[in-house]
PDB file of N, CA, C and O in Angstrom:
ATOM      1  N   MET S  55     -76.213 -17.377   7.234  1.00 49.00           N
ATOM      2  CA  MET S  55     -75.229 -16.362   7.180  1.00 49.00           C
ATOM      3  C   MET S  55     -73.816 -17.283   6.981  1.00 49.00           C
ATOM      4  O   MET S  55     -73.704 -18.040   8.019  1.00 49.00           O
ATOM      5  N   PRO S  56     -73.197 -17.174   6.001  1.00 53.00           N
ATOM      6  CA  PRO S  56     -71.870 -17.879   5.919  1.00 53.00           C
ATOM      7  C   PRO S  56     -70.941 -17.695   6.852  1.00 53.00           C
ATOM      8  O   PRO S  56     -70.624 -16.348   7.183  1.00 53.00           O
ATOM      9  N   VAL S  57     -69.985 -18.450   7.151  1.00 60.00           N
ATOM     10  CA  VAL S  57     -68.873 -18.033   7.984  1.00 60.00           C
ATOM     11  C   VAL S  57     -67.767 -17.321   7.532  1.00 60.00           C
ATOM     12  O   VAL S  57     -67.238 -16.113   8.085  1.00 60.00           O
ATOM     13  N   LEU S  58     -67.447 -17.728   6.396  1.00 60.00           N
ATOM     14  CA  LEU S  58     -66.428 -16.937   5.613  1.00 60.00           C
ATOM     15  C   LEU S  58     -67.018 -16.315   4.244  1.00 60.00           C
ATOM     16  O   LEU S  58     -67.132 -17.183   3.307  1.00 60.00           O
ATOM     17  N   GLU S  59     -67.208 -15.023   4.246  1.00 59.00           N
ATOM     18  CA  GLU S  59     -67.582 -14.437   3.108  1.00 59.00           C
ATOM     19  C   GLU S  59     -66.536 -13.913   2.227  1.00 59.00           C
ATOM     20  O   GLU S  59     -65.531 -13.588   2.473  1.00 59.00           O
ATOM     21  N   PRO S  60     -66.918 -13.909   0.915  1.00 64.00           N
ATOM     22  CA  PRO S  60     -65.804 -13.396  -0.191  1.00 64.00           C
ATOM     23  C   PRO S  60     -65.396 -12.052   0.221  1.00 64.00           C
ATOM     24  O   PRO S  60     -64.125 -11.709   0.238  1.00 64.00           O
ATOM     25  N   ASN S  61     -66.283 -11.185   0.447  1.00 64.00           N
ATOM     26  CA  ASN S  61     -66.212  -9.669   0.973  1.00 64.00           C
ATOM     27  C   ASN S  61     -66.916  -9.450   2.163  1.00 64.00           C
ATOM     28  O   ASN S  61     -67.874  -8.835   2.394  1.00 64.00           O
ATOM     29  N   PRO S  62     -66.171  -9.740   3.309  1.00 59.00           N
ATOM     30  CA  PRO S  62     -66.786  -9.556   4.631  1.00 59.00           C
ATOM     31  C   PRO S  62     -66.820  -8.161   5.185  1.00 59.00           C
ATOM     32  O   PRO S  62     -65.945  -7.284   4.591  1.00 59.00           O
ATOM     33  N   PRO S  63     -67.811  -7.946   6.058  1.00 68.00           N
ATOM     34  CA  PRO S  63     -67.669  -6.398   6.149  1.00 68.00           C
ATOM     35  C   PRO S  63     -66.593  -5.909   7.134  1.00 68.00           C
ATOM     36  O   PRO S  63     -65.891  -6.917   7.517  1.00 68.00           O
ATOM     37  N   ASN S  64     -66.309  -4.768   7.422  1.00 72.00           N
ATOM     38  CA  ASN S  64     -65.017  -4.370   8.115  1.00 72.00           C
ATOM     39  C   ASN S  64     -65.072  -4.850   9.411  1.00 72.00           C
ATOM     40  O   ASN S  64     -63.865  -5.331   9.944  1.00 72.00           O
ATOM     41  N   GLY S  65     -65.959  -5.158  10.229  1.00 70.00           N
ATOM     42  CA  GLY S  65     -65.974  -5.683  11.591  1.00 70.00           C
ATOM     43  C   GLY S  65     -65.693  -7.114  11.544  1.00 70.00           C
ATOM     44  O   GLY S  65     -64.664  -7.534  12.346  1.00 70.00           O
ATOM     45  N   GLN S  66     -66.165  -7.759  10.662  1.00 74.00           N
ATOM     46  CA  GLN S  66     -65.723  -9.383  10.561  1.00 74.00           C
ATOM     47  C   GLN S  66     -64.473  -9.439  10.219  1.00 74.00           C
ATOM     48  O   GLN S  66     -63.609 -10.305  10.600  1.00 74.00           O
ATOM     49  N   LYS S  67     -63.909  -8.480   9.225  1.00 78.00           N
ATOM     50  CA  LYS S  67     -62.554  -8.731   8.735  1.00 78.00           C
ATOM     51  C   LYS S  67     -61.640  -8.393   9.974  1.00 78.00           C
ATOM     52  O   LYS S  67     -60.544  -8.941   9.885  1.00 78.00           O
ATOM     53  N   LYS S  68     -61.817  -7.523  10.842  1.00 84.00           N
ATOM     54  CA  LYS S  68     -60.927  -7.145  11.859  1.00 84.00           C
ATOM     55  C   LYS S  68     -61.055  -8.305  12.854  1.00 84.00           C
ATOM     56  O   LYS S  68     -60.006  -8.657  13.287  1.00 84.00           O
ATOM     57  N   LEU S  69     -62.130  -8.942  12.866  1.00 85.00           N
ATOM     58  CA  LEU S  69     -62.322 -10.096  13.961  1.00 85.00           C
ATOM     59  C   LEU S  69     -61.409 -11.102  13.387  1.00 85.00           C
ATOM     60  O   LEU S  69     -60.781 -11.805  14.139  1.00 85.00           O
ATOM     61  N   LEU S  70     -61.582 -11.470  12.105  1.00 86.00           N
ATOM     62  CA  LEU S  70     -60.916 -12.433  11.488  1.00 86.00           C
ATOM     63  C   LEU S  70     -59.438 -12.126  11.723  1.00 86.00           C
ATOM     64  O   LEU S  70     -58.574 -13.260  11.942  1.00 86.00           O
ATOM     65  N   LEU S  71     -58.921 -10.999  11.542  1.00 89.00           N
ATOM     66  CA  LEU S  71     -57.571 -10.572  11.658  1.00 89.00           C
ATOM     67  C   LEU S  71     -57.020 -10.757  13.104  1.00 89.00           C
ATOM     68  O   LEU S  71     -55.946 -11.419  13.221  1.00 89.00           O
ATOM     69  N   VAL S  72     -57.682 -10.624  13.997  1.00 90.00           N
ATOM     70  CA  VAL S  72     -57.245 -10.672  15.474  1.00 90.00           C
ATOM     71  C   VAL S  72     -57.281 -12.422  15.773  1.00 90.00           C
ATOM     72  O   VAL S  72     -56.279 -12.647  16.390  1.00 90.00           O
ATOM     73  N   LEU S  73     -58.195 -12.957  15.290  1.00 92.00           N
ATOM     74  CA  LEU S  73     -58.243 -14.329  15.561  1.00 92.00           C
ATOM     75  C   LEU S  73     -56.965 -15.046  14.627  1.00 92.00           C
ATOM     76  O   LEU S  73     -56.315 -16.025  15.408  1.00 92.00           O
ATOM     77  N   GLY S  74     -56.923 -14.507  13.519  1.00 91.00           N
ATOM     78  CA  GLY S  74     -55.664 -15.043  12.656  1.00 91.00           C
ATOM     79  C   GLY S  74     -54.396 -14.816  13.668  1.00 91.00           C
ATOM     80  O   GLY S  74     -53.261 -15.650  13.685  1.00 91.00           O
ATOM     81  N   ALA S  75     -54.254 -13.732  14.191  1.00 94.00           N
ATOM     82  CA  ALA S  75     -53.035 -13.055  14.841  1.00 94.00           C
ATOM     83  C   ALA S  75     -52.740 -14.034  16.043  1.00 94.00           C
ATOM     84  O   ALA S  75     -51.598 -14.437  16.477  1.00 94.00           O
ATOM     85  N   MET S  76     -53.944 -14.393  16.759  1.00 95.00           N
ATOM     86  CA  MET S  76     -53.807 -15.081  18.184  1.00 95.00           C
ATOM     87  C   MET S  76     -53.421 -16.546  17.673  1.00 95.00           C
ATOM     88  O   MET S  76     -52.688 -17.054  18.401  1.00 95.00           O
ATOM     89  N   LEU S  77     -54.026 -16.975  16.631  1.00 96.00           N
ATOM     90  CA  LEU S  77     -53.457 -18.308  16.221  1.00 96.00           C
ATOM     91  C   LEU S  77     -52.109 -18.520  15.653  1.00 96.00           C
ATOM     92  O   LEU S  77     -51.406 -19.588  16.222  1.00 96.00           O
ATOM     93  N   GLY S  78     -51.673 -17.425  15.065  1.00 95.00           N
ATOM     94  CA  GLY S  78     -50.333 -17.377  14.765  1.00 95.00           C
ATOM     95  C   GLY S  78     -49.335 -17.288  15.690  1.00 95.00           C
ATOM     96  O   GLY S  78     -48.501 -18.067  15.878  1.00 95.00           O
ATOM     97  N   ILE S  79     -49.695 -16.440  17.009  1.00 97.00           N
ATOM     98  CA  ILE S  79     -48.973 -16.258  18.036  1.00 97.00           C
ATOM     99  C   ILE S  79     -48.846 -17.682  18.734  1.00 97.00           C
ATOM    100  O   ILE S  79     -47.766 -18.029  19.232  1.00 97.00           O
ATOM    101  N   THR S  80     -49.922 -18.370  18.796  1.00 97.00           N
ATOM    102  CA  THR S  80     -49.918 -19.524  19.542  1.00 97.00           C
ATOM    103  C   THR S  80     -49.025 -20.644  18.836  1.00 97.00           C
ATOM    104  O   THR S  80     -48.117 -21.405  19.497  1.00 97.00           O
ATOM    105  N   VAL S  81     -49.026 -20.695  17.512  1.00 97.00           N
ATOM    106  CA  VAL S  81     -48.112 -21.632  16.675  1.00 97.00           C
ATOM    107  C   VAL S  81     -46.793 -21.308  16.899  1.00 97.00           C
ATOM    108  O   VAL S  81     -45.817 -22.121  17.073  1.00 97.00           O
ATOM    109  N   VAL S  82     -46.484 -19.907  16.769  1.00 96.00           N
ATOM    110  CA  VAL S  82     -45.030 -19.550  17.202  1.00 96.00           C
ATOM    111  C   VAL S  82     -44.440 -19.932  18.640  1.00 96.00           C
ATOM    112  O   VAL S  82     -43.366 -20.426  18.657  1.00 96.00           O
ATOM    113  N   ILE S  83     -45.248 -19.883  19.398  1.00 96.00           N
ATOM    114  CA  ILE S  83     -45.024 -20.124  20.772  1.00 96.00           C
ATOM    115  C   ILE S  83     -44.590 -21.574  20.917  1.00 96.00           C
ATOM    116  O   ILE S  83     -43.738 -22.164  21.628  1.00 96.00           O
ATOM    117  N   ALA S  84     -45.729 -22.435  20.318  1.00 94.00           N
ATOM    118  CA  ALA S  84     -45.416 -23.828  20.238  1.00 94.00           C
ATOM    119  C   ALA S  84     -44.161 -24.295  19.558  1.00 94.00           C
ATOM    120  O   ALA S  84     -43.729 -25.203  20.097  1.00 94.00           O
ATOM    121  N   VAL S  85     -43.897 -23.750  18.436  1.00 95.00           N
ATOM    122  CA  VAL S  85     -42.627 -24.165  17.756  1.00 95.00           C
ATOM    123  C   VAL S  85     -41.497 -23.812  18.616  1.00 95.00           C
ATOM    124  O   VAL S  85     -40.370 -24.498  18.764  1.00 95.00           O
ATOM    125  N   ILE S  86     -41.345 -22.484  19.186  1.00 95.00           N
ATOM    126  CA  ILE S  86     -40.241 -22.294  20.054  1.00 95.00           C
ATOM    127  C   ILE S  86     -40.046 -22.950  21.322  1.00 95.00           C
ATOM    128  O   ILE S  86     -39.026 -23.557  21.579  1.00 95.00           O
ATOM    129  N   ALA S  87     -41.179 -23.384  21.878  1.00 93.00           N
ATOM    130  CA  ALA S  87     -41.224 -24.415  23.136  1.00 93.00           C
ATOM    131  C   ALA S  87     -40.698 -25.722  22.643  1.00 93.00           C
ATOM    132  O   ALA S  87     -39.933 -26.304  23.590  1.00 93.00           O
ATOM    133  N   SER S  88     -41.117 -26.197  21.442  1.00 94.00           N
ATOM    134  CA  SER S  88     -40.794 -27.575  21.020  1.00 94.00           C
ATOM    135  C   SER S  88     -39.223 -27.507  20.712  1.00 94.00           C
ATOM    136  O   SER S  88     -38.428 -28.514  20.794  1.00 94.00           O
ATOM    137  N   ILE S  89     -38.731 -26.396  20.163  1.00 94.00           N
ATOM    138  CA  ILE S  89     -37.226 -26.498  19.999  1.00 94.00           C
ATOM    139  C   ILE S  89     -36.478 -26.293  21.118  1.00 94.00           C
ATOM    140  O   ILE S  89     -35.292 -26.666  21.327  1.00 94.00           O
ATOM    141  N   ALA S  90     -36.946 -25.244  22.071  1.00 92.00           N
ATOM    142  CA  ALA S  90     -36.194 -25.191  23.324  1.00 92.00           C
ATOM    143  C   ALA S  90     -36.238 -26.308  24.364  1.00 92.00           C
ATOM    144  O   ALA S  90     -35.156 -26.519  25.100  1.00 92.00           O
ATOM    145  N   SER S  91     -37.142 -27.130  24.036  1.00 83.00           N
ATOM    146  CA  SER S  91     -37.165 -28.351  25.137  1.00 83.00           C
ATOM    147  C   SER S  91     -36.261 -29.345  24.534  1.00 83.00           C
ATOM    148  O   SER S  91     -36.054 -29.641  23.492  1.00 83.00           O
ATOM    149  N   PRO S  92     -35.466 -30.001  25.709  1.00 77.00           N
ATOM    150  CA  PRO S  92     -34.355 -30.905  25.455  1.00 77.00           C
ATOM    151  C   PRO S  92     -34.980 -32.241  24.656  1.00 77.00           C
ATOM    152  O   PRO S  92     -35.942 -32.569  24.794  1.00 77.00           O
TER     153      PRO S  92
END
């Protein structure tokens, strides 16, 4: 079973969206922290 399918089922799509959101939030926090640090 491939990790990324062209047309993933609804459950996998939702999981992918949650993982993407977590990754995005982590990146945003890292950028803000690097800017805020002296």
